[in-house]
Protein backbone atom coordinates (compact mmCIF):
# COMPACT_ATOMS: atom_id res chain seq x y z
CA UNK A 1 0.00 0.00 0.00
CA UNK A 2 2.89 2.41 0.69
CA UNK A 3 4.18 1.50 -2.79
CA UNK A 4 0.81 2.52 -4.25
CA UNK A 5 0.90 5.73 -2.22
CA UNK A 6 4.35 6.50 -3.60
CA UNK A 7 3.14 5.80 -7.15
CA UNK A 8 0.25 8.27 -6.74
CA UNK A 9 2.60 10.84 -5.20
CA UNK A 10 5.01 10.46 -8.13
CA UNK A 11 2.20 10.80 -10.66
CA UNK A 12 1.07 13.89 -8.79
CA UNK A 13 4.56 15.39 -9.16
CA UNK A 14 4.45 14.70 -12.90
CA UNK A 15 0.99 16.28 -13.23
CA UNK A 16 2.07 19.29 -11.15
CA UNK A 17 5.12 19.77 -13.38
CA UNK A 18 2.80 19.71 -16.42
CA UNK A 19 0.60 22.39 -14.85
CA UNK A 20 -2.24 19.90 -14.25
CA UNK A 21 -2.73 21.05 -10.67
CA UNK A 22 -6.25 19.68 -10.11
CA UNK A 23 -5.16 16.23 -11.32
CA UNK A 24 -2.07 16.48 -9.13
CA UNK A 25 -4.23 17.28 -6.09
CA UNK A 26 -6.36 14.18 -6.79
CA UNK A 27 -3.19 12.06 -7.01
CA UNK A 28 -1.75 13.47 -3.77
CA UNK A 29 -5.10 13.01 -2.02
CA UNK A 30 -5.16 9.36 -3.10
CA UNK A 31 -1.59 8.91 -1.81
CA UNK A 32 -2.66 10.40 1.55
CA UNK A 33 -5.72 8.11 1.70
CA UNK A 34 -3.40 5.13 1.24
CA UNK A 35 -0.77 6.42 3.70
CA UNK A 36 -2.12 8.99 6.18
CA UNK A 37 1.31 9.90 7.60
CA UNK A 38 2.82 10.68 4.16
CA UNK A 39 4.30 14.13 4.84
CA UNK A 40 5.73 14.52 1.34
CA UNK A 41 2.29 14.01 -0.25
CA UNK A 42 0.77 16.66 2.05
CA UNK A 43 3.62 19.02 1.17
CA UNK A 44 3.20 18.40 -2.55
CA UNK A 45 -0.56 18.88 -2.32
CA UNK A 46 0.12 22.17 -0.54
CA UNK A 47 2.31 23.26 -3.46
CA UNK A 48 -0.39 22.32 -6.00
CA UNK A 49 -3.06 24.12 -3.95
CA UNK A 50 -0.78 27.15 -3.75
CA UNK A 51 -0.34 27.04 -7.55
CA UNK A 52 -4.14 27.10 -7.93
CA UNK A 53 -4.53 29.96 -5.45
CA UNK A 54 -6.21 27.68 -2.87
CA UNK A 55 -4.19 29.29 -0.09
CA UNK A 56 -6.39 28.19 2.84
CA UNK A 57 -6.19 24.57 1.68
CA UNK A 58 -2.44 24.93 1.17
CA UNK A 59 -2.08 26.23 4.75
CA UNK A 60 -3.94 23.16 6.04
CA UNK A 61 -1.66 20.86 4.02
CA UNK A 62 1.54 22.57 5.23
CA UNK A 63 0.23 22.50 8.81
CA UNK A 64 -0.15 18.72 8.52
CA UNK A 65 3.44 18.44 7.25
CA UNK A 66 4.62 20.47 10.26
CA UNK A 67 2.57 18.27 12.62
CA UNK A 68 4.26 15.19 11.13
CA UNK A 69 7.73 16.78 10.94
CA UNK A 70 8.19 19.91 13.12
CA UNK A 71 11.70 20.49 11.71
CA UNK A 72 10.54 20.79 8.07
CA UNK A 73 11.79 24.32 7.35
CA UNK A 74 10.33 24.52 3.85
CA UNK A 75 6.81 23.64 5.09
CA UNK A 76 6.93 26.61 7.50
CA UNK A 77 8.26 28.83 4.72
CA UNK A 78 5.62 27.69 2.21
CA UNK A 79 2.88 28.14 4.81
CA UNK A 80 4.21 31.63 5.43
CA UNK A 81 4.02 32.41 1.71
CA UNK A 82 0.40 31.19 1.63
CA UNK A 83 -0.42 33.32 4.71
CA UNK A 84 1.14 36.37 3.04
CA UNK A 85 -1.04 35.81 -0.07
CA UNK A 86 -4.07 36.02 2.27
CA UNK A 87 -2.60 39.16 3.93
CA UNK A 88 -2.21 37.26 7.24
CA UNK A 89 1.00 39.21 7.86
CA UNK A 90 1.48 38.25 11.52
CA UNK A 91 1.10 34.51 10.81
CA UNK A 92 3.37 34.82 7.76
CA UNK A 93 6.15 36.47 9.80
CA UNK A 94 5.84 33.85 12.55
CA UNK A 95 6.09 31.12 9.90
CA UNK A 96 9.19 32.75 8.37
CA UNK A 97 10.98 33.07 11.73
CA UNK A 98 11.08 29.32 12.41
CA UNK A 99 12.80 28.30 9.13
CA UNK A 100 15.08 31.33 9.43
CA UNK A 101 16.24 29.93 12.78
CA UNK A 102 16.60 26.51 11.12
CA UNK A 103 18.92 28.11 8.55
CA UNK A 104 16.63 28.46 5.51
CA UNK A 105 18.13 31.29 3.45
CA UNK A 106 14.89 32.36 1.69
CA UNK A 107 13.24 32.94 5.06
CA UNK A 108 16.26 34.83 6.41
CA UNK A 109 16.35 37.01 3.27
CA UNK A 110 12.63 37.81 3.52
CA UNK A 111 12.95 38.85 7.17
CA UNK A 112 16.14 40.86 6.54
CA UNK A 113 14.44 42.71 3.67
CA UNK A 114 11.62 43.69 6.03
CA UNK A 115 13.94 44.54 8.94
CA UNK A 116 12.59 41.75 11.15
CA UNK A 117 14.84 39.89 13.60
CA UNK A 118 14.49 36.15 14.15
mmCIF file of C-alpha atoms in Angstrom:
data_model
loop_
_atom_site.group_PDB
_atom_site.id
_atom_site.type_symbol
_atom_site.label_atom_id
_atom_site.label_comp_id
_atom_site.label_asym_id
_atom_site.label_seq_id
_atom_site.Cartn_x
_atom_site.Cartn_y
_atom_site.Cartn_z
ATOM 1 C CA UNK A 1 0.000 0.000 0.000
ATOM 2 C CA UNK A 2 2.890 2.406 0.691
ATOM 3 C CA UNK A 3 4.176 1.499 -2.794
ATOM 4 C CA UNK A 4 0.808 2.524 -4.253
ATOM 5 C CA UNK A 5 0.900 5.733 -2.216
ATOM 6 C CA UNK A 6 4.353 6.503 -3.600
ATOM 7 C CA UNK A 7 3.139 5.805 -7.146
ATOM 8 C CA UNK A 8 0.248 8.274 -6.740
ATOM 9 C CA UNK A 9 2.602 10.836 -5.205
ATOM 10 C CA UNK A 10 5.013 10.460 -8.131
ATOM 11 C CA UNK A 11 2.199 10.797 -10.664
ATOM 12 C CA UNK A 12 1.074 13.894 -8.790
ATOM 13 C CA UNK A 13 4.556 15.392 -9.159
ATOM 14 C CA UNK A 14 4.450 14.700 -12.898
ATOM 15 C CA UNK A 15 0.993 16.282 -13.229
ATOM 16 C CA UNK A 16 2.067 19.292 -11.146
ATOM 17 C CA UNK A 17 5.118 19.773 -13.384
ATOM 18 C CA UNK A 18 2.800 19.706 -16.415
ATOM 19 C CA UNK A 19 0.604 22.389 -14.851
ATOM 20 C CA UNK A 20 -2.244 19.899 -14.254
ATOM 21 C CA UNK A 21 -2.735 21.049 -10.670
ATOM 22 C CA UNK A 22 -6.246 19.675 -10.109
ATOM 23 C CA UNK A 23 -5.160 16.232 -11.325
ATOM 24 C CA UNK A 24 -2.066 16.482 -9.133
ATOM 25 C CA UNK A 25 -4.228 17.277 -6.086
ATOM 26 C CA UNK A 26 -6.358 14.183 -6.786
ATOM 27 C CA UNK A 27 -3.193 12.064 -7.009
ATOM 28 C CA UNK A 28 -1.747 13.466 -3.769
ATOM 29 C CA UNK A 29 -5.103 13.006 -2.015
ATOM 30 C CA UNK A 30 -5.164 9.357 -3.098
ATOM 31 C CA UNK A 31 -1.587 8.914 -1.810
ATOM 32 C CA UNK A 32 -2.662 10.405 1.552
ATOM 33 C CA UNK A 33 -5.721 8.110 1.698
ATOM 34 C CA UNK A 34 -3.396 5.129 1.235
ATOM 35 C CA UNK A 35 -0.768 6.417 3.703
ATOM 36 C CA UNK A 36 -2.116 8.995 6.182
ATOM 37 C CA UNK A 37 1.315 9.900 7.597
ATOM 38 C CA UNK A 38 2.818 10.680 4.159
ATOM 39 C CA UNK A 39 4.296 14.131 4.843
ATOM 40 C CA UNK A 40 5.728 14.521 1.335
ATOM 41 C CA UNK A 41 2.292 14.010 -0.252
ATOM 42 C CA UNK A 42 0.769 16.662 2.046
ATOM 43 C CA UNK A 43 3.622 19.022 1.172
ATOM 44 C CA UNK A 44 3.200 18.398 -2.550
ATOM 45 C CA UNK A 45 -0.565 18.878 -2.317
ATOM 46 C CA UNK A 46 0.118 22.166 -0.541
ATOM 47 C CA UNK A 47 2.307 23.257 -3.462
ATOM 48 C CA UNK A 48 -0.385 22.323 -6.003
ATOM 49 C CA UNK A 49 -3.059 24.120 -3.947
ATOM 50 C CA UNK A 50 -0.776 27.149 -3.755
ATOM 51 C CA UNK A 51 -0.341 27.037 -7.550
ATOM 52 C CA UNK A 52 -4.144 27.104 -7.933
ATOM 53 C CA UNK A 53 -4.530 29.957 -5.450
ATOM 54 C CA UNK A 54 -6.213 27.684 -2.871
ATOM 55 C CA UNK A 55 -4.189 29.291 -0.088
ATOM 56 C CA UNK A 56 -6.393 28.191 2.836
ATOM 57 C CA UNK A 57 -6.194 24.570 1.684
ATOM 58 C CA UNK A 58 -2.444 24.934 1.169
ATOM 59 C CA UNK A 59 -2.083 26.227 4.748
ATOM 60 C CA UNK A 60 -3.945 23.155 6.039
ATOM 61 C CA UNK A 61 -1.658 20.855 4.020
ATOM 62 C CA UNK A 62 1.537 22.571 5.231
ATOM 63 C CA UNK A 63 0.227 22.498 8.815
ATOM 64 C CA UNK A 64 -0.149 18.716 8.523
ATOM 65 C CA UNK A 65 3.444 18.443 7.250
ATOM 66 C CA UNK A 66 4.617 20.475 10.264
ATOM 67 C CA UNK A 67 2.566 18.275 12.618
ATOM 68 C CA UNK A 68 4.261 15.185 11.126
ATOM 69 C CA UNK A 69 7.726 16.780 10.941
ATOM 70 C CA UNK A 70 8.191 19.909 13.121
ATOM 71 C CA UNK A 71 11.705 20.485 11.709
ATOM 72 C CA UNK A 72 10.541 20.789 8.073
ATOM 73 C CA UNK A 73 11.791 24.316 7.351
ATOM 74 C CA UNK A 74 10.328 24.521 3.846
ATOM 75 C CA UNK A 75 6.814 23.637 5.091
ATOM 76 C CA UNK A 76 6.927 26.611 7.500
ATOM 77 C CA UNK A 77 8.257 28.834 4.721
ATOM 78 C CA UNK A 78 5.622 27.687 2.214
ATOM 79 C CA UNK A 79 2.881 28.141 4.809
ATOM 80 C CA UNK A 80 4.214 31.633 5.433
ATOM 81 C CA UNK A 81 4.016 32.406 1.711
ATOM 82 C CA UNK A 82 0.398 31.189 1.634
ATOM 83 C CA UNK A 83 -0.423 33.317 4.706
ATOM 84 C CA UNK A 84 1.141 36.366 3.037
ATOM 85 C CA UNK A 85 -1.043 35.812 -0.071
ATOM 86 C CA UNK A 86 -4.069 36.024 2.266
ATOM 87 C CA UNK A 87 -2.597 39.157 3.925
ATOM 88 C CA UNK A 88 -2.206 37.259 7.236
ATOM 89 C CA UNK A 89 1.001 39.206 7.863
ATOM 90 C CA UNK A 90 1.476 38.245 11.521
ATOM 91 C CA UNK A 91 1.102 34.505 10.808
ATOM 92 C CA UNK A 92 3.374 34.818 7.764
ATOM 93 C CA UNK A 93 6.147 36.474 9.796
ATOM 94 C CA UNK A 94 5.837 33.845 12.553
ATOM 95 C CA UNK A 95 6.093 31.117 9.902
ATOM 96 C CA UNK A 96 9.190 32.752 8.370
ATOM 97 C CA UNK A 97 10.980 33.074 11.734
ATOM 98 C CA UNK A 98 11.083 29.317 12.405
ATOM 99 C CA UNK A 99 12.800 28.296 9.125
ATOM 100 C CA UNK A 100 15.083 31.334 9.431
ATOM 101 C CA UNK A 101 16.239 29.928 12.783
ATOM 102 C CA UNK A 102 16.605 26.509 11.123
ATOM 103 C CA UNK A 103 18.918 28.110 8.549
ATOM 104 C CA UNK A 104 16.627 28.459 5.506
ATOM 105 C CA UNK A 105 18.134 31.288 3.449
ATOM 106 C CA UNK A 106 14.894 32.361 1.693
ATOM 107 C CA UNK A 107 13.237 32.939 5.058
ATOM 108 C CA UNK A 108 16.257 34.828 6.407
ATOM 109 C CA UNK A 109 16.354 37.008 3.271
ATOM 110 C CA UNK A 110 12.629 37.813 3.517
ATOM 111 C CA UNK A 111 12.946 38.846 7.173
ATOM 112 C CA UNK A 112 16.139 40.861 6.544
ATOM 113 C CA UNK A 113 14.445 42.705 3.666
ATOM 114 C CA UNK A 114 11.620 43.693 6.032
ATOM 115 C CA UNK A 115 13.942 44.542 8.939
ATOM 116 C CA UNK A 116 12.593 41.748 11.151
ATOM 117 C CA UNK A 117 14.843 39.894 13.601
ATOM 118 C CA UNK A 118 14.485 36.154 14.154
#
